[in-house]
Amino acid sequence: MKEPKQLSVSAIENGTVIDHIPAKNLFKVIQILGLDHIDTQITFGTNLESKKLGKKAIIKISDKYFEDEDINRIALVAPDAKLNIIKDYEVIEKKIVEVPDTIVGIAKCMNPKCITNFEKVTTRFKVVSKKNVALKCHYCEKITSQENLQIV
Ligand code: CTP
Ligand code: ZN
């Protein structure tokens, strides 16, 4: 008989669990969601085994629920993330993230001559491909692709 399955990170009573984050992008997700500025309990685990991702990370944020618009901001760095909404220890809803149509801030324009790279201008992109993320800069119209994607 196998040992009973155990949670690597304890269950939470209420809040949001973000699962299936690529381990290498855990801190980017924390930064994008501004988790370093919220004062409820947050626990996370990283380098956990995942069949799909190799190594994954998971974040559990107690007593906090996000707007879809905010959560979709992590799609650039955690496209396979799964959200679990927890109430009274039960998973009451599961959601997946979706790449938004526009990205404001978050990413850097790969064009070194772009105004956003030498003046204090917030980057702004139109998402021209959601599958293999490609972002078209609102200012210089150059395309930043997945391989060139850098988070600000
Ligand atoms: N979870 C939690 N606190 C709870 C209930 C669930 O932290 N009170 C976490 C679990 O640890 C898991 C995630 O929420 O990481 C989803 O829970 P559940 O749906 O029960 O697990 P799975 O069926 O394994 O989820 P998946 O859809 O990812 O297969
Ligand atoms: Zn640009």
XYZ file of N, CA, C and O and ligand atoms in Angstrom:
638
model
N 0.840 -1.218 0.000
C 0.000 0.000 0.000
C 0.866 1.256 0.000
O 1.860 1.332 0.706
N 0.430 2.204 -0.798
C 1.148 3.488 -0.811
C 0.723 4.325 0.384
O -0.382 4.166 0.889
N 1.613 5.206 0.800
C 1.271 6.160 1.864
C 0.167 7.077 1.359
O 0.108 7.370 0.168
N -0.708 7.545 2.243
C -1.715 8.499 1.790
C -1.047 9.746 1.205
O 0.013 10.148 1.672
N -1.710 10.293 0.179
C -1.173 11.479 -0.479
C -1.179 12.658 0.497
O -2.150 12.862 1.202
N -0.088 13.393 0.507
C -0.030 14.554 1.401
C 0.172 15.828 0.618
O 0.827 15.823 -0.415
N -0.405 16.899 1.099
C -0.212 18.190 0.452
C 1.179 18.703 0.794
O 1.594 18.649 1.941
N 1.905 19.205 -0.237
C 3.236 19.754 0.028
C 3.139 21.080 0.765
O 4.046 21.475 1.471
N 2.053 21.795 0.535
C 1.829 23.075 1.197
C 0.435 22.967 1.809
O -0.496 22.525 1.139
N 0.289 23.340 3.078
C -1.004 23.097 3.754
C -2.192 23.711 3.049
O -2.076 24.724 2.372
N -3.336 23.097 3.256
C -4.594 23.589 2.714
C -4.925 24.945 3.346
O -4.496 25.234 4.455
N -5.687 25.748 2.629
C -6.119 27.026 3.192
C -7.633 27.013 3.390
O -8.336 26.241 2.745
N -8.107 27.890 4.262
C -9.546 27.920 4.564
C -10.307 28.708 3.498
O -11.323 28.271 2.975
N -9.799 29.908 3.188
C -10.424 30.772 2.182
C -9.317 31.441 1.375
O -8.287 31.796 1.930
N -9.581 31.636 0.089
C -8.613 32.368 -0.709
C -8.420 31.768 -2.082
O -9.300 31.106 -2.618
N -7.240 32.009 -2.651
C -6.941 31.609 -4.017
C -5.679 30.755 -4.043
O -4.681 31.117 -3.423
N -5.760 29.648 -4.758
C -4.577 28.804 -4.958
C -4.217 28.877 -6.430
O -5.061 28.617 -7.292
N -2.995 29.279 -6.725
C -2.539 29.326 -8.114
C -1.557 28.175 -8.305
O -0.478 28.159 -7.723
N -1.981 27.219 -9.113
C -1.203 25.995 -9.289
C -0.622 25.963 -10.701
O -1.064 26.696 -11.572
N 0.338 25.084 -10.910
C 0.952 24.887 -12.228
C 1.645 26.140 -12.759
O 1.482 26.522 -13.922
N 2.409 26.757 -11.898
C 3.262 27.877 -12.310
C 4.634 27.270 -12.634
O 5.145 26.493 -11.832
N 5.230 27.587 -13.794
C 6.581 27.067 -14.030
C 7.501 27.572 -12.912
O 7.508 28.769 -12.617
N 8.262 26.663 -12.295
C 9.062 27.037 -11.122
C 9.948 28.246 -11.394
O 10.090 29.136 -10.552
N 10.496 28.318 -12.599
C 11.427 29.417 -12.881
C 10.729 30.778 -12.905
O 11.393 31.805 -12.840
N 9.407 30.787 -13.014
C 8.700 32.065 -13.082
C 7.936 32.430 -11.811
O 7.180 33.404 -11.800
N 8.167 31.678 -10.751
C 7.443 31.951 -9.499
C 7.566 33.414 -9.063
O 6.584 34.069 -8.743
N 8.781 33.924 -9.063
C 8.966 35.281 -8.547
C 8.420 36.348 -9.495
O 8.032 37.419 -9.058
N 8.352 36.012 -10.779
C 7.716 36.936 -11.719
C 6.218 37.021 -11.428
O 5.633 38.091 -11.478
N 5.620 35.886 -11.127
C 4.186 35.877 -10.796
C 3.954 36.699 -9.525
O 3.034 37.524 -9.457
N 4.811 36.520 -8.546
C 4.694 37.272 -7.294
C 4.780 38.770 -7.575
O 3.984 39.566 -7.070
N 5.695 39.128 -8.461
C 5.885 40.542 -8.815
C 4.678 41.077 -9.600
O 4.145 42.142 -9.270
N 4.228 40.343 -10.583
C 3.124 40.813 -11.429
C 1.844 41.003 -10.611
O 1.104 41.956 -10.808
N 1.598 40.106 -9.677
C 0.374 40.215 -8.868
C 0.554 41.151 -7.663
O -0.391 41.396 -6.922
N 1.758 41.640 -7.490
C 2.014 42.551 -6.370
C 1.862 41.866 -5.020
O 1.451 42.485 -4.035
N 2.205 40.585 -4.959
C 1.992 39.836 -3.713
C 2.905 40.311 -2.587
O 2.661 40.022 -1.423
N 3.962 41.027 -2.960
C 4.847 41.558 -1.911
C 4.217 42.765 -1.215
O 4.755 43.282 -0.261
N 3.050 43.209 -1.710
C 2.402 44.365 -1.080
C 1.116 44.000 -0.365
O 0.400 44.877 0.071
N 0.761 42.719 -0.309
C -0.488 42.407 0.371
C -0.205 41.784 1.733
O 0.838 41.179 1.944
N -1.144 41.970 2.654
C -0.801 41.607 4.026
C -1.538 40.383 4.560
O -1.520 40.107 5.743
N -2.210 39.622 3.670
C -2.821 38.375 4.149
C -1.764 37.263 4.062
O -0.702 37.449 3.479
N -2.098 36.118 4.648
C -1.128 35.009 4.671
C -0.908 34.442 3.276
O -1.854 34.170 2.548
N 0.361 34.289 2.905
C 0.698 33.696 1.613
C 1.688 32.561 1.854
O 2.666 32.734 2.577
N 1.401 31.403 1.263
C 2.398 30.329 1.347
C 2.700 29.890 -0.069
O 1.862 29.984 -0.965
N 3.914 29.442 -0.290
C 4.181 28.894 -1.606
C 5.148 27.731 -1.522
O 5.856 27.546 -0.538
N 5.099 26.928 -2.553
C 6.021 25.810 -2.672
C 6.613 25.888 -4.058
O 5.952 26.331 -4.995
N 7.873 25.517 -4.195
C 8.436 25.543 -5.534
C 9.315 24.324 -5.769
O 9.629 23.600 -4.826
N 9.646 24.095 -7.032
C 10.377 22.905 -7.453
C 9.642 21.633 -7.052
O 10.249 20.633 -6.698
N 8.296 21.707 -7.113
C 7.480 20.527 -6.860
C 7.399 19.730 -8.160
O 7.490 20.303 -9.245
N 7.252 18.437 -8.040
C 7.171 17.586 -9.234
C 5.896 17.871 -10.017
O 4.830 18.008 -9.432
N 6.018 17.974 -11.320
C 4.839 18.090 -12.170
C 5.109 17.312 -13.445
O 6.152 17.486 -14.073
N 4.177 16.454 -13.811
C 4.363 15.649 -15.028
C 4.455 16.558 -16.239
O 5.227 16.342 -17.139
N 3.630 17.611 -16.235
C 3.538 18.480 -17.398
C 4.669 19.515 -17.479
O 5.206 19.782 -18.544
N 4.997 20.100 -16.342
C 5.923 21.227 -16.370
C 7.337 20.880 -15.921
O 8.219 21.723 -15.950
N 7.575 19.648 -15.515
C 8.870 19.314 -14.933
C 8.868 19.746 -13.489
O 8.486 19.001 -12.601
N 9.230 20.996 -13.253
C 9.160 21.537 -11.901
C 8.139 22.659 -11.874
O 8.183 23.554 -12.703
N 7.244 22.569 -10.905
C 6.226 23.616 -10.830
C 6.267 24.325 -9.481
O 6.892 23.858 -8.527
N 5.564 25.429 -9.449
C 5.407 26.152 -8.190
C 3.923 26.359 -7.942
O 3.103 26.293 -8.866
N 3.587 26.575 -6.697
C 2.194 26.796 -6.312
C 2.181 27.938 -5.284
O 3.099 28.042 -4.469
N 1.184 28.799 -5.391
C 1.063 29.911 -4.439
C -0.327 29.862 -3.829
O -1.315 29.694 -4.553
N -0.413 30.006 -2.529
C -1.709 30.029 -1.846
C -1.857 31.348 -1.115
O -1.064 31.672 -0.246
N -2.862 32.108 -1.514
C -3.068 33.437 -0.956
C -4.372 33.395 -0.156
O -5.450 33.232 -0.725
N -4.263 33.511 1.148
C -5.449 33.435 2.001
C -6.260 34.713 1.927
O -5.696 35.813 1.815
N -7.572 34.567 1.989
C -8.500 35.686 2.093
C -8.370 36.700 0.968
O -8.580 37.896 1.182
N -7.985 36.225 -0.208
C -7.888 37.163 -1.332
C -8.416 36.500 -2.598
O -8.116 35.347 -2.888
N -9.249 37.263 -3.328
C -9.784 36.798 -4.608
C -9.432 37.862 -5.635
O -9.504 39.051 -5.346
N -9.020 37.425 -6.800
C -8.558 38.374 -7.812
C -9.611 38.591 -8.891
O -10.411 37.711 -9.179
N -9.539 39.762 -9.516
C -10.354 40.015 -10.712
C -9.705 39.249 -11.864
O -8.472 39.158 -11.915
N -10.513 38.729 -12.787
C -9.968 38.000 -13.939
C -8.899 38.836 -14.654
O -7.870 38.339 -15.069
N -9.209 40.112 -14.787
C -8.303 41.013 -15.494
C -6.916 41.048 -14.834
O -5.898 41.096 -15.518
N -6.896 41.023 -13.529
C -5.621 41.046 -12.820
C -4.894 39.717 -12.948
O -3.691 39.661 -13.173
N -5.655 38.651 -12.800
C -5.027 37.333 -12.834
C -4.498 37.016 -14.230
O -3.465 36.385 -14.395
N -5.184 37.504 -15.265
C -4.741 37.219 -16.631
C -3.391 37.849 -16.955
O -2.741 37.455 -17.916
N -2.978 38.793 -16.132
C -1.659 39.396 -16.328
C -0.533 38.381 -16.172
O 0.553 38.566 -16.696
N -0.795 37.291 -15.452
C 0.280 36.307 -15.269
C 0.396 35.337 -16.455
O 1.321 34.541 -16.514
N -0.558 35.435 -17.399
C -0.563 34.485 -18.515
C 0.739 34.490 -19.304
O 1.142 33.478 -19.867
N 1.415 35.637 -19.337
C 2.663 35.716 -20.089
C 3.755 34.838 -19.498
O 4.607 34.341 -20.208
N 3.749 34.664 -18.190
C 4.818 33.897 -17.545
C 4.328 32.553 -17.012
O 5.132 31.689 -16.673
N 3.024 32.380 -16.924
C 2.463 31.121 -16.409
C 1.219 30.752 -17.221
O 0.098 30.761 -16.710
N 1.433 30.431 -18.522
C 0.282 30.201 -19.401
C -0.600 29.014 -19.000
O -1.764 28.974 -19.369
N -0.039 28.068 -18.258
C -0.829 26.886 -17.862
C -1.337 26.962 -16.432
O -1.797 25.956 -15.876
N -1.243 28.141 -15.838
C -1.655 28.265 -14.437
C -3.128 27.923 -14.261
O -3.954 28.225 -15.122
N -3.420 27.271 -13.135
C -4.810 26.947 -12.804
C -5.128 27.608 -11.473
O -4.374 27.504 -10.514
N -6.288 28.253 -11.469
C -6.709 28.926 -10.248
C -7.773 28.127 -9.546
O -8.704 27.643 -10.191
N -7.645 28.025 -8.258
C -8.662 27.339 -7.467
C -9.173 28.329 -6.437
O -8.397 28.904 -5.681
N -10.471 28.541 -6.452
C -11.076 29.469 -5.499
C -11.557 28.627 -4.311
O -12.319 27.678 -4.484
N -11.061 28.982 -3.139
C -11.336 28.173 -1.945
C -12.273 28.922 -0.981
O -12.013 30.078 -0.645
N -13.338 28.223 -0.572
C -14.212 28.772 0.482
C -14.480 27.655 1.480
O -14.841 26.534 1.080
N -14.292 27.951 2.737
C -14.465 26.944 3.797
C -13.761 25.628 3.473
O -14.356 24.556 3.569
N -12.527 25.734 3.070
C -11.656 24.586 2.760
C -12.025 23.827 1.487
O -11.327 22.912 1.081
N -13.133 24.219 0.835
C -13.544 23.522 -0.384
C -13.140 24.314 -1.622
O -13.203 25.537 -1.619
N -12.773 23.582 -2.693
C -12.539 24.235 -3.986
C -13.914 24.493 -4.583
O -14.634 23.564 -4.923
N -14.324 25.763 -4.661
C -15.661 26.035 -5.186
C -15.640 26.419 -6.663
O -16.655 26.421 -7.328
N -14.463 26.748 -7.167
C -14.379 27.117 -8.578
C -12.962 26.911 -9.075
O -12.010 27.121 -8.320
N -12.841 26.473 -10.334
C -11.527 26.361 -10.973
C -11.530 27.240 -12.203
O -12.511 27.290 -12.925
N -10.425 27.931 -12.423
C -10.336 28.804 -13.596
C -8.979 28.619 -14.246
O -8.026 28.213 -13.575
N -8.908 28.933 -15.515
C -7.603 28.948 -16.170
C -7.295 30.385 -16.569
O -8.199 31.207 -16.654
N -6.046 30.672 -16.809
C -5.706 32.035 -17.195
C -5.806 32.167 -18.719
O -5.654 31.199 -19.450
N -6.063 33.369 -19.155
C -6.202 33.631 -20.582
C -5.332 34.831 -20.931
O -5.353 35.835 -20.209
N -4.586 34.722 -22.022
C -3.741 35.849 -22.433
C -4.656 37.004 -22.840
O -5.534 36.832 -23.678
N -4.478 38.182 -22.228
C -5.347 39.316 -22.569
C -5.075 39.879 -23.971
O -4.086 39.511 -24.588
N -5.949 40.768 -24.459
C -5.777 41.356 -25.789
C -4.718 42.454 -25.807
O -4.102 42.725 -26.823
N -4.573 43.102 -24.663
C -3.547 44.140 -24.566
C -2.760 43.924 -23.280
O -3.286 43.397 -22.299
N -1.508 44.332 -23.325
C -0.641 44.200 -22.151
C -0.100 45.582 -21.831
O 0.521 46.212 -22.682
N -0.356 46.037 -20.625
C 0.154 47.347 -20.214
C 1.155 47.133 -19.083
O 0.843 46.487 -18.086
N 2.367 47.657 -19.285
C 3.429 47.396 -18.314
C 3.877 45.944 -18.501
O 3.790 45.408 -19.593
N 4.341 45.327 -17.451
C 4.760 43.908 -17.422
C 5.932 43.575 -18.355
O 6.964 43.118 -17.911
N 5.746 43.770 -19.693
C 6.781 43.338 -20.628
C 7.612 44.511 -21.157
O 7.161 45.655 -21.154
N 8.811 44.170 -21.593
C 9.715 45.158 -22.165
C 9.670 45.058 -23.682
O 9.603 43.958 -24.224
N 9.741 46.179 -24.374
C 9.800 46.150 -25.835
C 11.222 45.754 -26.236
O 12.196 46.282 -25.695
N 11.343 44.816 -27.184
C 12.682 44.322 -27.523
C 13.463 45.269 -28.440
O 14.640 45.082 -28.671
N 12.793 46.295 -28.940
C 13.462 47.256 -29.826
C 14.264 48.258 -28.983
O 13.694 49.077 -28.273
N 15.605 48.192 -29.067
C 16.416 49.080 -28.217
C 16.157 50.557 -28.484
O 16.394 51.410 -27.633
N 15.640 50.871 -29.697
C 15.404 52.280 -30.043
C 14.026 52.764 -29.612
O 13.696 53.930 -29.782
N 13.219 51.858 -29.091
C 11.857 52.229 -28.695
C 11.886 53.254 -27.554
O 12.696 53.143 -26.632
N 10.987 54.210 -27.646
C 10.919 55.282 -26.638
C 10.785 54.723 -25.223
O 11.330 55.283 -24.263
N 10.111 53.564 -25.111
C 9.867 52.995 -23.775
C 11.159 52.525 -23.113
O 11.194 52.276 -21.926
N 12.219 52.388 -23.940
C 13.487 51.927 -23.380
C 14.442 53.046 -22.990
O 15.508 52.793 -22.454
N 14.073 54.275 -23.304
C 14.937 55.358 -22.817
C 14.181 56.544 -22.210
O 14.778 57.513 -21.807
N 12.838 56.424 -22.146
C 12.090 57.433 -21.403
C 11.127 56.750 -20.453
O 10.824 55.577 -20.618
N 10.669 57.497 -19.471
C 9.761 56.906 -18.479
C 8.363 56.770 -19.035
O 7.468 57.528 -18.709
N 8.198 55.801 -19.935
C 6.897 55.572 -20.561
C 6.504 54.129 -20.256
O 7.310 53.224 -20.433
N 5.285 53.936 -19.792
C 4.812 52.573 -19.534
C 4.644 51.842 -20.858
O 4.055 52.393 -21.795
N 5.153 50.635 -20.959
C 5.016 49.886 -22.204
C 3.552 49.524 -22.438
O 2.758 49.435 -21.493
N 3.218 49.352 -23.686
C 1.843 49.040 -24.067
C 1.900 48.212 -25.348
O 2.574 48.592 -26.306
N 1.253 47.059 -25.326
C 1.304 46.168 -26.488
C -0.071 45.667 -26.872
O -0.945 45.485 -26.016
N -0.218 45.355 -28.152
C -1.381 44.640 -28.637
C -0.914 43.189 -28.780
O 0.162 42.923 -29.317
N -1.695 42.254 -28.273
C -1.316 40.848 -28.390
C -1.715 40.369 -29.792
O -2.901 40.284 -30.103
N -0.728 40.091 -30.640
C -1.038 39.670 -32.007
C -1.079 38.150 -32.136
O -1.648 37.617 -33.076
N -0.463 37.461 -31.199
C -0.621 36.003 -31.150
C -0.691 35.567 -29.696
O 0.145 35.943 -28.878
N -1.715 34.784 -29.374
C -1.896 34.365 -27.986
C -1.224 33.029 -27.713
O -0.821 32.741 -26.601
N -1.137 32.218 -28.770
C -0.594 30.874 -28.584
C 0.898 30.909 -28.328
O 1.391 30.395 -27.330
N 1.605 31.513 -29.269
C 3.050 31.626 -29.135
C 3.365 33.085 -28.871
O 4.018 33.747 -29.670
N 2.875 33.558 -27.751
C 2.830 34.996 -27.441
C 3.700 35.912 -28.305
O 4.921 35.789 -28.353
N 3.052 36.814 -29.022
C 3.744 37.847 -29.779
C 3.050 39.173 -29.473
O 1.825 39.269 -29.523
N 3.856 40.163 -29.093
C 3.321 41.450 -28.667
C 3.762 42.547 -29.615
O 4.943 42.675 -29.910
N 2.798 43.339 -30.091
C 3.141 44.446 -30.978
C 3.138 45.739 -30.180
O 2.122 46.102 -29.563
N 4.273 46.422 -30.205
C 4.423 47.633 -29.395
C 3.530 48.752 -29.923
O 3.488 49.020 -31.126
N 2.833 49.402 -29.017
C 1.950 50.511 -29.347
C 2.754 51.712 -29.852
O 2.274 52.509 -30.641
N 4.001 51.828 -29.408
C 4.809 52.999 -29.756
C 5.640 52.807 -31.016
O 5.662 53.660 -31.888
N 6.346 51.676 -31.137
C 7.259 51.516 -32.279
C 6.769 50.453 -33.253
O 7.396 50.258 -34.310
N 5.706 49.760 -32.891
C 5.099 48.735 -33.743
C 5.962 47.504 -34.000
O 5.594 46.630 -34.782
N 7.101 47.406 -33.331
C 7.930 46.204 -33.465
C 7.307 45.070 -32.647
O 6.633 45.298 -31.641
N 7.578 43.849 -33.105
C 7.019 42.675 -32.435
C 8.017 42.102 -31.428
O 9.184 41.877 -31.750
N 7.554 41.902 -30.226
C 8.347 41.197 -29.222
C 7.754 39.799 -29.111
O 6.571 39.641 -28.826
N 8.587 38.795 -29.383
C 8.076 37.421 -29.354
C 8.430 36.744 -28.039
O 9.210 37.264 -27.241
N 7.857 35.580 -27.864
C 8.065 34.790 -26.650
C 9.552 34.679 -26.263
O 9.922 34.885 -25.117
N 10.384 34.385 -27.260
C 11.819 34.185 -26.983
C 12.494 35.457 -26.482
O 13.475 35.393 -25.743
N 11.973 36.606 -26.917
C 12.592 37.883 -26.525
C 11.916 38.512 -25.321
O 12.300 39.589 -24.886
N 10.904 37.827 -24.843
C 10.076 38.415 -23.801
C 10.835 38.608 -22.482
O 11.388 37.669 -21.929
N 10.865 39.861 -22.040
C 11.477 40.173 -20.757
C 10.469 40.919 -19.921
O 9.781 41.814 -20.413
N 10.405 40.544 -18.662
C 9.442 41.174 -17.766
C 10.126 42.377 -17.105
O 11.283 42.271 -16.704
N 9.387 43.509 -17.048
C 10.014 44.713 -16.455
C 10.073 44.632 -14.935
O 9.265 43.985 -14.317
N -6.205 23.413 -1.941
C -5.834 24.151 -0.833
N -6.694 24.326 0.201
C -7.912 23.746 0.189
C -8.320 22.984 -0.935
C -7.422 22.827 -1.987
O -4.736 24.680 -0.790
N -8.717 23.929 1.233
C -5.279 23.284 -3.080
C -4.772 21.873 -3.287
O -3.576 21.704 -2.564
C -4.495 21.847 -4.780
C -5.479 22.863 -5.350
O -5.950 23.643 -4.252
O -3.187 22.331 -5.039
C -6.630 22.208 -6.052
O -7.260 21.331 -5.182
P -8.032 20.053 -5.715
O -8.942 20.454 -6.798
O -8.593 19.350 -4.552
O -6.798 19.188 -6.237
P -6.591 18.453 -7.622
O -7.799 17.669 -7.981
O -5.294 17.744 -7.489
O -6.428 19.680 -8.589
P -6.111 19.703 -10.163
O -7.334 20.351 -10.784
O -4.923 20.623 -10.264
O -5.836 18.327 -10.606
Zn 8.470 49.549 -28.756
